[in-house]
């Protein structure tokens, strides 16, 4: 936790992180999370061409109301997230090294970049090296992993500053098969720590003098964490911070239709009402994901029809029709996400049943942090 506080001095403990949800977490959401003492990420996903505009917006918001203890003229107190299989490193570097906006003041680099979903872990090596070089080390390297094997491969390839250990309960895209954070976070930590040990093991350890870091990467937990109890549990497991994704969908700052927001608040019993699948990618036309990944979303009419045997072509036609209705009617997605008949995708994790109302992102971060602190204090005073 001390290292994160050093790298991100405006943050408060325990660290609450806003996930870089693709084209949902944009500048306003990221800034509000950071303004509340967390670390917000812009979710550029597979569209890094949008980064110059998004970073410009973030810079304007921060210039108008600077975050205490941050240095926005040197490093923007937010991060960016990139889905590497579909993003161009050259485009990302161009955004990170842009000398000015409106040929005026320079835009500082973001405090972190969150890399996710390469086809192969070794592909992350040039990303990490190039970003560190382009930003003179100001932009820290975060990499999301979903298994122990992946964590080990990522540490060897990219030597990240932070490992985001995502459990199988997470909403949106993640590994099709994987453990929850309860066993995953400790096992990842133990395995990675061995790579940095001084013992030799047939030359396979990551030697201290060769590593980009002299100590193992900081671990933060993601997947199924929605409120303070989940954050407290993650910290007890050894994580230095906790990521919120699904919870931040129910905020005014999230770039989703009102119908999407209502679907998140309405959903319950997330272990039963959500499923990790490739169906929604197929219907939405978001192809290209590595075979190991699927998207967890709330089950809807599209899912039910697919399970009942509807042909993919017909299901896709009906889905596209629902999308056109959303664009034409401008009804906030009332029809597309209507309970029982809605066809449009609601990516959300198994913790969705704990999301019961819409609140501002900053309020959520402060509330969750204080709840976690209270729980940990009570546990610490408990007599066993």
mmCIF file of C-alpha atoms in Angstrom, residues 135-263:
data_model
loop_
_atom_site.group_PDB
_atom_site.id
_atom_site.type_symbol
_atom_site.label_atom_id
_atom_site.label_comp_id
_atom_site.label_asym_id
_atom_site.label_seq_id
_atom_site.Cartn_x
_atom_site.Cartn_y
_atom_site.Cartn_z
ATOM 1 C CA UNK A 135 6.938 8.707 -20.457
ATOM 2 C CA UNK A 136 10.295 8.496 -18.668
ATOM 3 C CA UNK A 137 8.791 6.072 -16.207
ATOM 4 C CA UNK A 138 6.005 8.412 -15.167
ATOM 5 C CA UNK A 139 3.291 6.111 -16.483
ATOM 6 C CA UNK A 140 3.346 2.954 -14.373
ATOM 7 C CA UNK A 141 2.608 -0.405 -15.985
ATOM 8 C CA UNK A 142 -0.471 -2.305 -14.802
ATOM 9 C CA UNK A 143 -1.331 -5.687 -16.312
ATOM 10 C CA UNK A 144 -4.528 -7.654 -15.755
ATOM 11 C CA UNK A 145 -4.245 -11.409 -15.266
ATOM 12 C CA UNK A 146 -6.769 -14.121 -14.514
ATOM 13 C CA UNK A 147 -4.676 -17.145 -13.575
ATOM 14 C CA UNK A 148 -1.476 -18.070 -11.770
ATOM 15 C CA UNK A 149 0.147 -19.250 -14.989
ATOM 16 C CA UNK A 150 -0.734 -15.997 -16.737
ATOM 17 C CA UNK A 151 0.630 -13.950 -13.831
ATOM 18 C CA UNK A 152 3.950 -15.778 -13.968
ATOM 19 C CA UNK A 153 4.226 -15.297 -17.736
ATOM 20 C CA UNK A 154 3.346 -11.600 -17.508
ATOM 21 C CA UNK A 155 5.914 -10.919 -14.796
ATOM 22 C CA UNK A 156 8.609 -12.560 -16.891
ATOM 23 C CA UNK A 157 7.605 -10.686 -20.038
ATOM 24 C CA UNK A 158 6.637 -7.191 -18.897
ATOM 25 C CA UNK A 159 7.807 -6.884 -15.280
ATOM 26 C CA UNK A 160 4.789 -4.744 -14.420
ATOM 27 C CA UNK A 161 4.538 -2.345 -11.516
ATOM 28 C CA UNK A 162 1.074 -3.631 -10.644
ATOM 29 C CA UNK A 163 -0.691 -6.925 -11.307
ATOM 30 C CA UNK A 164 -4.472 -6.659 -11.467
ATOM 31 C CA UNK A 165 -5.596 -10.129 -10.392
ATOM 32 C CA UNK A 166 -9.096 -10.622 -11.775
ATOM 33 C CA UNK A 167 -11.272 -13.389 -10.394
ATOM 34 C CA UNK A 168 -13.951 -15.219 -12.335
ATOM 35 C CA UNK A 169 -16.775 -13.188 -10.775
ATOM 36 C CA UNK A 170 -15.821 -10.097 -12.765
ATOM 37 C CA UNK A 171 -18.214 -8.583 -15.238
ATOM 38 C CA UNK A 172 -17.301 -7.885 -18.825
ATOM 39 C CA UNK A 173 -14.388 -9.728 -20.376
ATOM 40 C CA UNK A 174 -12.096 -12.124 -18.590
ATOM 41 C CA UNK A 175 -10.843 -15.672 -18.847
ATOM 42 C CA UNK A 176 -13.566 -18.211 -19.541
ATOM 43 C CA UNK A 177 -12.143 -20.481 -16.862
ATOM 44 C CA UNK A 178 -10.616 -19.187 -13.663
ATOM 45 C CA UNK A 179 -10.830 -19.041 -9.881
ATOM 46 C CA UNK A 180 -12.386 -16.362 -7.724
ATOM 47 C CA UNK A 181 -10.136 -13.935 -5.886
ATOM 48 C CA UNK A 182 -10.187 -15.886 -2.595
ATOM 49 C CA UNK A 183 -7.749 -18.571 -3.818
ATOM 50 C CA UNK A 184 -6.352 -16.651 -6.785
ATOM 51 C CA UNK A 185 -4.880 -13.583 -5.076
ATOM 52 C CA UNK A 186 -2.811 -15.504 -2.475
ATOM 53 C CA UNK A 187 -1.563 -18.079 -4.974
ATOM 54 C CA UNK A 188 -0.528 -15.400 -7.453
ATOM 55 C CA UNK A 189 1.341 -13.543 -4.726
ATOM 56 C CA UNK A 190 3.145 -16.676 -3.549
ATOM 57 C CA UNK A 191 4.086 -17.711 -7.070
ATOM 58 C CA UNK A 192 5.331 -14.293 -8.126
ATOM 59 C CA UNK A 193 7.293 -13.858 -4.897
ATOM 60 C CA UNK A 194 9.240 -17.026 -5.725
ATOM 61 C CA UNK A 195 10.292 -15.521 -9.046
ATOM 62 C CA UNK A 196 12.026 -12.728 -7.174
ATOM 63 C CA UNK A 197 13.640 -14.952 -4.567
ATOM 64 C CA UNK A 198 17.397 -15.160 -4.313
ATOM 65 C CA UNK A 199 17.358 -18.942 -4.784
ATOM 66 C CA UNK A 200 18.363 -20.328 -8.156
ATOM 67 C CA UNK A 201 16.046 -22.830 -9.818
ATOM 68 C CA UNK A 202 17.663 -23.969 -13.040
ATOM 69 C CA UNK A 203 17.999 -20.389 -14.145
ATOM 70 C CA UNK A 204 14.255 -19.804 -14.216
ATOM 71 C CA UNK A 205 13.956 -17.180 -11.462
ATOM 72 C CA UNK A 206 13.618 -13.547 -12.379
ATOM 73 C CA UNK A 207 16.961 -12.251 -11.145
ATOM 74 C CA UNK A 208 16.849 -9.042 -9.186
ATOM 75 C CA UNK A 209 19.516 -7.368 -11.275
ATOM 76 C CA UNK A 210 17.644 -8.187 -14.483
ATOM 77 C CA UNK A 211 14.148 -7.211 -13.374
ATOM 78 C CA UNK A 212 12.535 -3.881 -14.119
ATOM 79 C CA UNK A 213 11.527 -3.915 -10.458
ATOM 80 C CA UNK A 214 13.639 -5.020 -7.524
ATOM 81 C CA UNK A 215 10.612 -6.428 -5.736
ATOM 82 C CA UNK A 216 7.509 -8.307 -6.914
ATOM 83 C CA UNK A 217 4.749 -6.194 -8.455
ATOM 84 C CA UNK A 218 2.032 -4.796 -6.253
ATOM 85 C CA UNK A 219 -1.143 -6.870 -6.432
ATOM 86 C CA UNK A 220 -4.641 -5.423 -6.562
ATOM 87 C CA UNK A 221 -7.815 -7.507 -6.695
ATOM 88 C CA UNK A 222 -10.712 -7.344 -9.151
ATOM 89 C CA UNK A 223 -13.854 -9.362 -9.732
ATOM 90 C CA UNK A 224 -16.988 -9.470 -7.605
ATOM 91 C CA UNK A 225 -15.989 -6.498 -5.426
ATOM 92 C CA UNK A 226 -18.899 -4.097 -5.106
ATOM 93 C CA UNK A 227 -18.885 -2.633 -1.593
ATOM 94 C CA UNK A 228 -16.805 -2.289 1.553
ATOM 95 C CA UNK A 229 -17.079 -5.897 2.638
ATOM 96 C CA UNK A 230 -15.533 -7.029 -0.631
ATOM 97 C CA UNK A 231 -12.729 -4.484 -0.334
ATOM 98 C CA UNK A 232 -11.975 -5.590 3.232
ATOM 99 C CA UNK A 233 -11.873 -9.204 2.086
ATOM 100 C CA UNK A 234 -9.496 -8.364 -0.766
ATOM 101 C CA UNK A 235 -7.128 -6.553 1.578
ATOM 102 C CA UNK A 236 -7.216 -9.476 3.997
ATOM 103 C CA UNK A 237 -6.196 -11.750 1.125
ATOM 104 C CA UNK A 238 -3.115 -9.587 0.652
ATOM 105 C CA UNK A 239 -4.207 -7.213 -2.104
ATOM 106 C CA UNK A 240 -3.029 -3.602 -1.847
ATOM 107 C CA UNK A 241 -6.202 -2.223 -3.418
ATOM 108 C CA UNK A 242 -9.523 -3.209 -4.915
ATOM 109 C CA UNK A 243 -11.109 -2.571 -8.301
ATOM 110 C CA UNK A 244 -14.718 -1.506 -8.799
ATOM 111 C CA UNK A 245 -16.331 -2.077 -12.184
ATOM 112 C CA UNK A 246 -19.940 -3.226 -11.965
ATOM 113 C CA UNK A 247 -20.655 -0.842 -9.086
ATOM 114 C CA UNK A 248 -19.574 2.147 -11.155
ATOM 115 C CA UNK A 249 -21.980 1.267 -13.961
ATOM 116 C CA UNK A 250 -24.741 2.667 -11.761
ATOM 117 C CA UNK A 251 -23.335 6.194 -11.769
ATOM 118 C CA UNK A 252 -24.292 9.292 -13.739
ATOM 119 C CA UNK A 253 -20.700 9.492 -14.969
ATOM 120 C CA UNK A 254 -20.709 6.067 -16.640
ATOM 121 C CA UNK A 255 -21.121 6.320 -20.408
ATOM 122 C CA UNK A 256 -24.084 3.951 -20.680
ATOM 123 C CA UNK A 257 -27.739 4.349 -21.658
ATOM 124 C CA UNK A 258 -30.232 4.865 -18.870
ATOM 125 C CA UNK A 259 -31.760 1.483 -19.686
ATOM 126 C CA UNK A 260 -28.381 -0.183 -19.085
ATOM 127 C CA UNK A 261 -28.094 1.547 -15.706
ATOM 128 C CA UNK A 262 -31.583 0.415 -14.713
ATOM 129 C CA UNK A 263 -30.799 -3.152 -15.776
#
